[in-house]
Coordinates of C-alpha atoms and ligand atoms in Angstrom, one line a residue:
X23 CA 52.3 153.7 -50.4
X24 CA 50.5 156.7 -52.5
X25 CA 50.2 160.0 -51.7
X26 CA 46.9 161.0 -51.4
X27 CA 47.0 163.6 -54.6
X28 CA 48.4 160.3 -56.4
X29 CA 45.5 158.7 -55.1
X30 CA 42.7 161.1 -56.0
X31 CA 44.5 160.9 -59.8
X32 CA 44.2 157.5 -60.0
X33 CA 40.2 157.4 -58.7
X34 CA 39.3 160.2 -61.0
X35 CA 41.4 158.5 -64.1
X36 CA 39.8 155.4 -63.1
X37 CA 35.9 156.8 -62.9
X38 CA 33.9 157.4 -66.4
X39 CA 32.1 160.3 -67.7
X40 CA 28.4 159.4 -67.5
X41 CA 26.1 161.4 -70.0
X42 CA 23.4 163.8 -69.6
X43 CA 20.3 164.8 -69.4
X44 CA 17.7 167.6 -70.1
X45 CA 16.0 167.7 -67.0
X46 CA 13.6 170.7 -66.0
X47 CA 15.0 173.5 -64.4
X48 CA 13.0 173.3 -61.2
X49 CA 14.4 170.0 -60.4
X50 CA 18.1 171.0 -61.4
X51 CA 19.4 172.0 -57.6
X52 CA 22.5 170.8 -56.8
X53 CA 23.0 169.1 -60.4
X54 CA 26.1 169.9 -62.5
X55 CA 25.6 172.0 -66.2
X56 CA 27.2 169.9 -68.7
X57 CA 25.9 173.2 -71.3
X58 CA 27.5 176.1 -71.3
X59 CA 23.9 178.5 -71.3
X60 CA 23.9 182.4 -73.0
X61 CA 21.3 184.6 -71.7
X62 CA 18.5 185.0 -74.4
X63 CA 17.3 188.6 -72.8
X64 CA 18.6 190.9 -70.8
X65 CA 17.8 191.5 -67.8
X66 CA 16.0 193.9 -66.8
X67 CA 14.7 193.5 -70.1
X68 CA 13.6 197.2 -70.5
X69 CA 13.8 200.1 -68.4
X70 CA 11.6 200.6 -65.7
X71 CA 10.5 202.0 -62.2
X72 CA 12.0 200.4 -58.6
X73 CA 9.3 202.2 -56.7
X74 CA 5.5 202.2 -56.4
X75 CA 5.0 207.0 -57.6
X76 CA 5.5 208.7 -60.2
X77 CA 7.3 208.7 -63.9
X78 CA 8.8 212.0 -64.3
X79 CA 11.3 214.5 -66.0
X80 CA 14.0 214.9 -63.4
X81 CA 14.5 218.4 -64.9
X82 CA 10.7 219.7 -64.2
X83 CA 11.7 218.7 -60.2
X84 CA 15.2 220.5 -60.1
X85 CA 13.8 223.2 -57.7
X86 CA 11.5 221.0 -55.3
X87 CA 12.5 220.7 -52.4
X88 CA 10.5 220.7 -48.6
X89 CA 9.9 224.2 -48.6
X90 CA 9.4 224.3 -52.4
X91 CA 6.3 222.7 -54.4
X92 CA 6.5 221.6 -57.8
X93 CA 3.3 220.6 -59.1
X94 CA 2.7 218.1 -62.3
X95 CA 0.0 216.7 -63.9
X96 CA -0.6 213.2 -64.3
X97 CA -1.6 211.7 -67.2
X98 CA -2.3 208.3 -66.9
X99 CA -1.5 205.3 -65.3
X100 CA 0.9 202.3 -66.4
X101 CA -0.3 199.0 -64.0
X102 CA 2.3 196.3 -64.3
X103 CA 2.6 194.2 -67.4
X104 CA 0.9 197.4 -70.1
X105 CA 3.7 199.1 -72.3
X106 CA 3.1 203.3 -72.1
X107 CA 2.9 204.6 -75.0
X108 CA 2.2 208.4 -73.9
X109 CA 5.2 210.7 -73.9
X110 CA 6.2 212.7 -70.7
X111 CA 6.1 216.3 -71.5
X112 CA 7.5 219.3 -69.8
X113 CA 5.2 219.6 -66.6
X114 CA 3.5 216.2 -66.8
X115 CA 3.9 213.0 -65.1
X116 CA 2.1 209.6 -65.0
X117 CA 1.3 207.2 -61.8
X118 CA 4.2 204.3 -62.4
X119 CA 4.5 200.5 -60.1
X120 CA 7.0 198.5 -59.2
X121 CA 8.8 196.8 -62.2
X122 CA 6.4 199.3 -64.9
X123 CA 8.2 200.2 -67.7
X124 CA 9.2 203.8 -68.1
X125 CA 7.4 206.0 -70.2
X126 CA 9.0 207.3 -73.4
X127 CA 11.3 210.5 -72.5
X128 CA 10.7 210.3 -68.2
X129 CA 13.8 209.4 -66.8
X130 CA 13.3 209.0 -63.1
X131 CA 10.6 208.3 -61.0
X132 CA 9.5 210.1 -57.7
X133 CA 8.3 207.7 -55.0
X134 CA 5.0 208.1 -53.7
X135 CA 6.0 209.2 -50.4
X136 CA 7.5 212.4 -51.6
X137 CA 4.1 213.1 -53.6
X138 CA 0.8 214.5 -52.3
X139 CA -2.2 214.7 -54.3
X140 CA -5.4 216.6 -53.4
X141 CA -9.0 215.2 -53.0
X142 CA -10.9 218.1 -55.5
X143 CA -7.7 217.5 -58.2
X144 CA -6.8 214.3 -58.5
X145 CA -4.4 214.6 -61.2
X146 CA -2.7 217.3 -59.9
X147 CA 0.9 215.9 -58.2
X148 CA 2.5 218.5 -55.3
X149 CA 6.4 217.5 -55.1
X150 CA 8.0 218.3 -52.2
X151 CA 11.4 216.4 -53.3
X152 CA 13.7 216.8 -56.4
X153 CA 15.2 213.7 -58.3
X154 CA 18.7 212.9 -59.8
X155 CA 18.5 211.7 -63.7
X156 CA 17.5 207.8 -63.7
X157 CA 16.6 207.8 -60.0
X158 CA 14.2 204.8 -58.6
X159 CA 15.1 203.4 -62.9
X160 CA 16.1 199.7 -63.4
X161 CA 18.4 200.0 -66.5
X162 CA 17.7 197.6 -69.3
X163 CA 20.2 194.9 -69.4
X164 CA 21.8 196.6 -65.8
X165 CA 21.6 192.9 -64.2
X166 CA 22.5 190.7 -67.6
X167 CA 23.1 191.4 -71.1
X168 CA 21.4 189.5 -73.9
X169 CA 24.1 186.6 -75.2
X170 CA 25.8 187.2 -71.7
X171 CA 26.9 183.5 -70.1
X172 CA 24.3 182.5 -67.4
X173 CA 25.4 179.3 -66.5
X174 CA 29.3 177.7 -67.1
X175 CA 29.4 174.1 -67.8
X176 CA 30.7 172.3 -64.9
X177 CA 28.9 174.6 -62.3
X178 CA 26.9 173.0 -59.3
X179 CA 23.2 174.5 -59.6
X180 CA 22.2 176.6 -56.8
X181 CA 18.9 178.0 -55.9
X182 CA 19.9 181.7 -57.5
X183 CA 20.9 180.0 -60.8
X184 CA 17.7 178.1 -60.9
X185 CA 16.4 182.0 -60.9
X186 CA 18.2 183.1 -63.3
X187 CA 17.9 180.3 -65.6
X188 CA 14.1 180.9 -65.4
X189 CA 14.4 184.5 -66.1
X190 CA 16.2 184.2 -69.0
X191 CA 13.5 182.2 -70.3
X192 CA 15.1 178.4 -69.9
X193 CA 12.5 175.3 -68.2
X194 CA 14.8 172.8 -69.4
X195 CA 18.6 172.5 -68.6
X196 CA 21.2 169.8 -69.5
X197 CA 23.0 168.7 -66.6
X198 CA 25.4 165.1 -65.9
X199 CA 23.5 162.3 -65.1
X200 CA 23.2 160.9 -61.8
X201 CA 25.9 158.0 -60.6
X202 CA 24.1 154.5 -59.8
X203 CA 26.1 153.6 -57.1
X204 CA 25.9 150.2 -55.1
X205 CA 26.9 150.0 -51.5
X206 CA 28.3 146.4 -50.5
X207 CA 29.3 145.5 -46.7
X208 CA 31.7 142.8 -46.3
X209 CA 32.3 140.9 -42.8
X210 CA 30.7 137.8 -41.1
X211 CA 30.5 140.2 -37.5
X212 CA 27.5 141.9 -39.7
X213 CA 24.0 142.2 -38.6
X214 CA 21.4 144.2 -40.4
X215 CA 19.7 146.0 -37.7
X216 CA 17.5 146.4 -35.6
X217 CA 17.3 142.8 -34.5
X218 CA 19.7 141.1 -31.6
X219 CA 23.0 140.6 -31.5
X220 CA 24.8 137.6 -31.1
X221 CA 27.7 137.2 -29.4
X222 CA 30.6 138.8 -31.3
X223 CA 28.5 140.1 -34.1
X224 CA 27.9 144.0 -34.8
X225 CA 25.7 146.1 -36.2
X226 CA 26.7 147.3 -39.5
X227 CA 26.7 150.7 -40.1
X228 CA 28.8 151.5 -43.1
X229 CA 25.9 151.8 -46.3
X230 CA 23.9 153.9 -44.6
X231 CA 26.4 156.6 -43.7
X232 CA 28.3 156.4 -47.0
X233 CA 24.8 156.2 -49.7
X234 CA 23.6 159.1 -47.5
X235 CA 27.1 161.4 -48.4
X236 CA 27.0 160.0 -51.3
X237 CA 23.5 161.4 -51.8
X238 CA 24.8 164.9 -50.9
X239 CA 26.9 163.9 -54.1
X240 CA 23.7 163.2 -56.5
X241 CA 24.2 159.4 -56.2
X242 CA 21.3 156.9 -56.6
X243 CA 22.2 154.5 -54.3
X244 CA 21.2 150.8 -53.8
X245 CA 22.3 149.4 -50.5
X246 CA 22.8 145.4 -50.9
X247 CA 23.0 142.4 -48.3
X248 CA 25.6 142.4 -45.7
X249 CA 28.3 139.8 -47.4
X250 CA 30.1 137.3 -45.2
X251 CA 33.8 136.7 -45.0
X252 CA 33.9 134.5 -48.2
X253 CA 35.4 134.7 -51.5
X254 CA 32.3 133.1 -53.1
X255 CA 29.8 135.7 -51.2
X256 CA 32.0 138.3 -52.2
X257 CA 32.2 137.4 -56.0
X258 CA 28.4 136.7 -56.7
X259 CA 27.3 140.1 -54.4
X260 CA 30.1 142.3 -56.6
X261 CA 28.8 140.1 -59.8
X262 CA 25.5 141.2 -59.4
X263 CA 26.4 145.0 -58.0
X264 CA 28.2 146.0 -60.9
X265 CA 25.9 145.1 -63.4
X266 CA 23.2 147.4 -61.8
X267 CA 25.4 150.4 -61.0
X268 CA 27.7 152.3 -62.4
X269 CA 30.0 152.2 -60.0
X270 CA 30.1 150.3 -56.6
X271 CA 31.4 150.8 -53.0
X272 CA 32.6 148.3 -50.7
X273 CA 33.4 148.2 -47.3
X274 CA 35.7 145.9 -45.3
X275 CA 37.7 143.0 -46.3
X276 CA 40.7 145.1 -47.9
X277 CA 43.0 144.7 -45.8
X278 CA 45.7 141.6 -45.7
X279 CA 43.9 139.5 -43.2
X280 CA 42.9 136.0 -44.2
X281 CA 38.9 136.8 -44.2
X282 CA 39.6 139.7 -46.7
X283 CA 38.1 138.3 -49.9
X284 CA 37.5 142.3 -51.7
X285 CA 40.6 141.6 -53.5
X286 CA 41.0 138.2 -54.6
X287 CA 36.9 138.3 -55.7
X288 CA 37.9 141.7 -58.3
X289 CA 40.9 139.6 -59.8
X290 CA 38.6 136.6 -60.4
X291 CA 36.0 138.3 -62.2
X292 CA 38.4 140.0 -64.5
X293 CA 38.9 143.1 -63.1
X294 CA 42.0 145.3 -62.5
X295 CA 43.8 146.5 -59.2
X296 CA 44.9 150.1 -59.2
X297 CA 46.3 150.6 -55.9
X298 CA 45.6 149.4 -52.1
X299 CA 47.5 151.3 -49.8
X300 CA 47.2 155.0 -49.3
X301 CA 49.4 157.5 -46.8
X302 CA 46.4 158.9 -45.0
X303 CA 45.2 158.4 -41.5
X304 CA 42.6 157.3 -41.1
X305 CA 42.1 155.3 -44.1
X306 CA 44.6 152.8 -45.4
X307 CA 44.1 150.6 -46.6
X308 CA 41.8 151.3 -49.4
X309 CA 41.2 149.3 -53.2
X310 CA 40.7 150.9 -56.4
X311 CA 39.7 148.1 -58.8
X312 CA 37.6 148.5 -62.0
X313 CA 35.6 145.7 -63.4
X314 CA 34.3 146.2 -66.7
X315 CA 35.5 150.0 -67.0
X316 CA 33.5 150.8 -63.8
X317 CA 34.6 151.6 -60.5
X318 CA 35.0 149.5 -57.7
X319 CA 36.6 151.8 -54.7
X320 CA 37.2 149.4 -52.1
X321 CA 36.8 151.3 -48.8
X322 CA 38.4 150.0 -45.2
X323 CA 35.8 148.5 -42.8
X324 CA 36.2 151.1 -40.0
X325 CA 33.7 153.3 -39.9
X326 CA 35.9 156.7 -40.0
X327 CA 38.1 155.6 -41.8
X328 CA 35.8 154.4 -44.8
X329 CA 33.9 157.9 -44.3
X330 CA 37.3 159.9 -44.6
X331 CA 38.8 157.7 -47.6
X332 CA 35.0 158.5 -49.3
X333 CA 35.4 162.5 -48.6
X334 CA 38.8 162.2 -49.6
X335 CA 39.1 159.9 -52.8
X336 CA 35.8 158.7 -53.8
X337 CA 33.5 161.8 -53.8
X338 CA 36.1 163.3 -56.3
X339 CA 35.4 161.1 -58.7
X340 CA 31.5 160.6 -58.5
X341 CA 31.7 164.6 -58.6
X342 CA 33.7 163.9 -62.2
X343 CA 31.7 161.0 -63.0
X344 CA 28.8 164.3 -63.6
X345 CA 31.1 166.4 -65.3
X346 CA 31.5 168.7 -62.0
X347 CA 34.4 171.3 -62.4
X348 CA 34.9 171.8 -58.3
X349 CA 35.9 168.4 -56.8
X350 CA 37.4 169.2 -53.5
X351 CA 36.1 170.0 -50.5
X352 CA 35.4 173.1 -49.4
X353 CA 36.8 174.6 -46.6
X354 CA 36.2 177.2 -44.1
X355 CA 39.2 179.3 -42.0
X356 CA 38.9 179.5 -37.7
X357 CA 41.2 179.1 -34.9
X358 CA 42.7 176.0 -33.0
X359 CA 40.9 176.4 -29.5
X360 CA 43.3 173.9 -28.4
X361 CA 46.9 172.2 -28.9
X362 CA 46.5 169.7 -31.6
X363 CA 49.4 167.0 -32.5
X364 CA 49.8 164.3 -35.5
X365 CA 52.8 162.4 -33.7
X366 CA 52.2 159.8 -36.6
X367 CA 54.2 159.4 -39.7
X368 CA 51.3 159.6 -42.0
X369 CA 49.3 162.8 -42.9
X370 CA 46.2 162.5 -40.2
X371 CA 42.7 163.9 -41.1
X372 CA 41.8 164.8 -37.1
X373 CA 38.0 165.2 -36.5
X374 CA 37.5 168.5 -35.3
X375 CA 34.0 170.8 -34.4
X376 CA 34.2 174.6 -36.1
X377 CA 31.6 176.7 -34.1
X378 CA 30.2 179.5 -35.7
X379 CA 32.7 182.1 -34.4
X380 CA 35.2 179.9 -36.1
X381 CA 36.2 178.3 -33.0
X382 CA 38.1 174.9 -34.1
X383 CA 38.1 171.8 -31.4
X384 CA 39.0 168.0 -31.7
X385 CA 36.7 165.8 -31.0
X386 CA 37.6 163.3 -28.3
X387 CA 39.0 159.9 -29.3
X388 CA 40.3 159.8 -33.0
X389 CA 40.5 156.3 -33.2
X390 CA 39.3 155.2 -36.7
X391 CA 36.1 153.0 -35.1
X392 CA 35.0 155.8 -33.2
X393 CA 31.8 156.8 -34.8
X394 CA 30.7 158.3 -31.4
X395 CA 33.5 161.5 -32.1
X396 CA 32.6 161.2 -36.0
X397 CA 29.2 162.4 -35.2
X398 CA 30.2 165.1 -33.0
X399 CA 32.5 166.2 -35.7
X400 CA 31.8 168.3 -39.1
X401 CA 34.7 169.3 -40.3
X402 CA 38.4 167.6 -40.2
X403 CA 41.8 169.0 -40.3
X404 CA 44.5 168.2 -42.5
X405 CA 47.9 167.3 -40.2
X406 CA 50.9 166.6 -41.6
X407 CA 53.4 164.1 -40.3
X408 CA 54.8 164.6 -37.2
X409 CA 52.9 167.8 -36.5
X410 CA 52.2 170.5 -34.0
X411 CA 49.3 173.4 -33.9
X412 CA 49.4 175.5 -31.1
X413 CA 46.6 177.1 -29.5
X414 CA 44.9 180.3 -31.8
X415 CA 46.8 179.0 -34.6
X416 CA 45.0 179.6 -38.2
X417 CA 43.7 176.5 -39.7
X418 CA 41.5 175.6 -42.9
X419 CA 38.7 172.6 -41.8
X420 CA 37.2 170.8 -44.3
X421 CA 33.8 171.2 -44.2
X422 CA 32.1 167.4 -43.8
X423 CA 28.8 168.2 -44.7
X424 CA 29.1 169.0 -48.7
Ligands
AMP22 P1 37.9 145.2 -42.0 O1 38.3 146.4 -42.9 O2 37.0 144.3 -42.7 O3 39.2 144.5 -41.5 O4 37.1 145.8 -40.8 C1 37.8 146.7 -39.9 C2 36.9 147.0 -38.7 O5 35.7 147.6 -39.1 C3 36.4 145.8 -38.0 O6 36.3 146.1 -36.6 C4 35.0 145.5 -38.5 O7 34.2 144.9 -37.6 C5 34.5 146.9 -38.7 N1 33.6 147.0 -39.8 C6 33.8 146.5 -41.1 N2 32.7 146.7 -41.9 C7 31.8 147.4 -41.1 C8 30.5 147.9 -41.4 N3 30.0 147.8 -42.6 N4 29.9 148.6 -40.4 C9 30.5 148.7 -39.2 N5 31.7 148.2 -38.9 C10 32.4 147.6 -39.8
MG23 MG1 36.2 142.4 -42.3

């Protein structure tokens, strides 16, 4: 059996680097930067005011203060957008916005509030409030320097980088391309709902949970028909998968049953075997194959455990398959609001709720076909062997939802 570390290894060494693209910037959310991008401004990219008052000399308002006025006359105006070209002399001052630049030789601005002007002379400012040099002044190049890095290849796009990409002039950025990833079910007990069951048969419910994480992932996903229990079916559905993907996912039929056909169909159309058993609860047993230099991660049928072996060993690679740099989860810290035990000899991933005060519970029933305690749960704990947590003790839970 693998460790799991072994495992992950082998999935990421077994998963190609896809290439990229130059998509535009407001699109980019969540991709991964395969550039490395400079800033081609600074930002701000000149000097200039924080408030909505008045450009000044900080030395002509040393001595205001409530109970003295300072008085200075304004000489113009600078409206968002125009570039001042008038100098601030000793006793003068000029009416400055919100993101204005500065005027040549003012270095601070007084805000309106501690200004009062007169009805018969308008340009005639009474300051009741002194200012400290480069007060209410957004420094050029304070926020980012000009040829500073913006973006490091490998990042995940967020929102704020979006922002920052567009303020430093970029629409276009180059980011991996998304993973075509097909999603095959294997079992004869299958049935596409809605619909009826027959007796014995089940609703299958393993491509839609694992192409929507996989989503969260930047996978395009194409769900295909539920594939029954033979090693024909299973040969002509992965035939036909892998040459519209780049990488497919299977569930079911990996195990050493007579009905599991996952294996045998890989070998005959000339594919490799990596590995099929992994030391993780749930989860073994699990299939890396690779057919043609793609992918083929062959997950167990349960439904947790083929959602744990994807967190676990799958979403690595489709993460690398983009050129990410971060592949594991992330996780967040809390406290055990209960006893929890991995009596087991294998390292158990234990469904567990974090509230937000940090609060960590199990969910009822771990049993690997539980999807009832797989919903309620969104994080899971990593038990070693033969474990024991007492109550309040620190843990780290994997966040599910990533
Ligand atoms: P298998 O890995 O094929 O031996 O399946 C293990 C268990 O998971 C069995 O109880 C199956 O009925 C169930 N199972 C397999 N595939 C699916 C699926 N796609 N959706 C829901 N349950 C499944
Ligand atoms: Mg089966």
């Amino acid at each position: 059996m693998l460790s799991l570390e072994e495992a992950i290894e082998r999935s990421l060494t077994a998963a190609p680097r896809l290439g990229s693209e130059s998509i535009q910037v407001v699109n980019a959310e969540g991709r991964f930067a395969n550039v490395d991008v400079a800033a081609g401004v600074s930002l701000p990219g000149f000097d200039n005011s924080s408030m909505d008052g008045y450009a000044v000399r900080s030395f002509d308002l040393r001595d205001a203060s409530a109970g003295t006025t300072v008085k200075l006359t304004c000489t113009g105006m600078i409206p968002a957008g125009t570039v001042p070209t008038e100098t601030i002399v000793e006793g003068t001052c000029m009416r400055i916005f919100t993101g204005s630049p500065l005027p040549p030789d003012s270095d601070a601005v007084i805000m309106q509030e501690d200004c009062r002007t007169t009805s018969d002379s308008e340009n005639t400012i009474f300051c009741n409030d002194s200012v400290k040099p480069w007060e209410n002044v957004r420094l050029k190049g304070e926020d980012i320097c000009n040829g500073s890095p913006v973006l490091a290849s490998g990042t995940r796009i967020t929102a704020g980088a979006i922002g920052l990409l567009a303020a430093t002039g970029n629409n276009q950025i180059e980011v991996g391309c998304r993973p075509r990833i097909g999603f095959v079910a294997t079992g004869s007990e299958l049935a596409e709902p809605p619909g009826k069951l027959k007796s014995g048969e089940i609703f299958e419910s393993n491509r839609a949970m694992l192409a929507s994480m996989a989503k969260k992932s930047n996978a395009r996903p194409t769900l295909y028909p539920i594939v029954p229990d033979s090693l024909d079916s299973t040969v002509t559905a992965l035939e036909r998968a892998f040459a519209e993907n780049d990488a497919v996912i299977t569930s079911g039929g990996v195990s050493v049953g007579d009905h599991d056909h996952v294996k045998p169909a890989i070998e005959q159309l000339g594919g490799s075997l990596n590995f099929w058993r992994v030391d993780v609860k749930p989860g073994k047993p699990f299939v890396l194959g690779q057919i043609d230099g793609k992918p083929l991660f062959g997950l167990p049928g349960n439904p947790v455990s083929a959602l744990v072996t994807f967190l676990l060993m799958v979403r690595p690679a489709l993460l690398a398959m983009q050129g990410a740099g971060k592949l594991c989860l992330a996780k967040r810290p809390g406290r055990l609001a209960e006893v929890l035990a991995n009596g087991g000899d294998r390292r158990h991933f234990v469904r567990v709720t974090i509230d937000d005060e940090g609060l960590v519970t199990g969910t009822a029933g771990q049993g690997s076909h539980m999807l009832g305690s797989l919903a309620r749960a969104n994080g899971l704990l990593d038990m070693p062997p033969k474990s024991r947590l007492a109550k309040g003790s620190k843990v780290g839970v994997i966040l599910i939802d990533q």
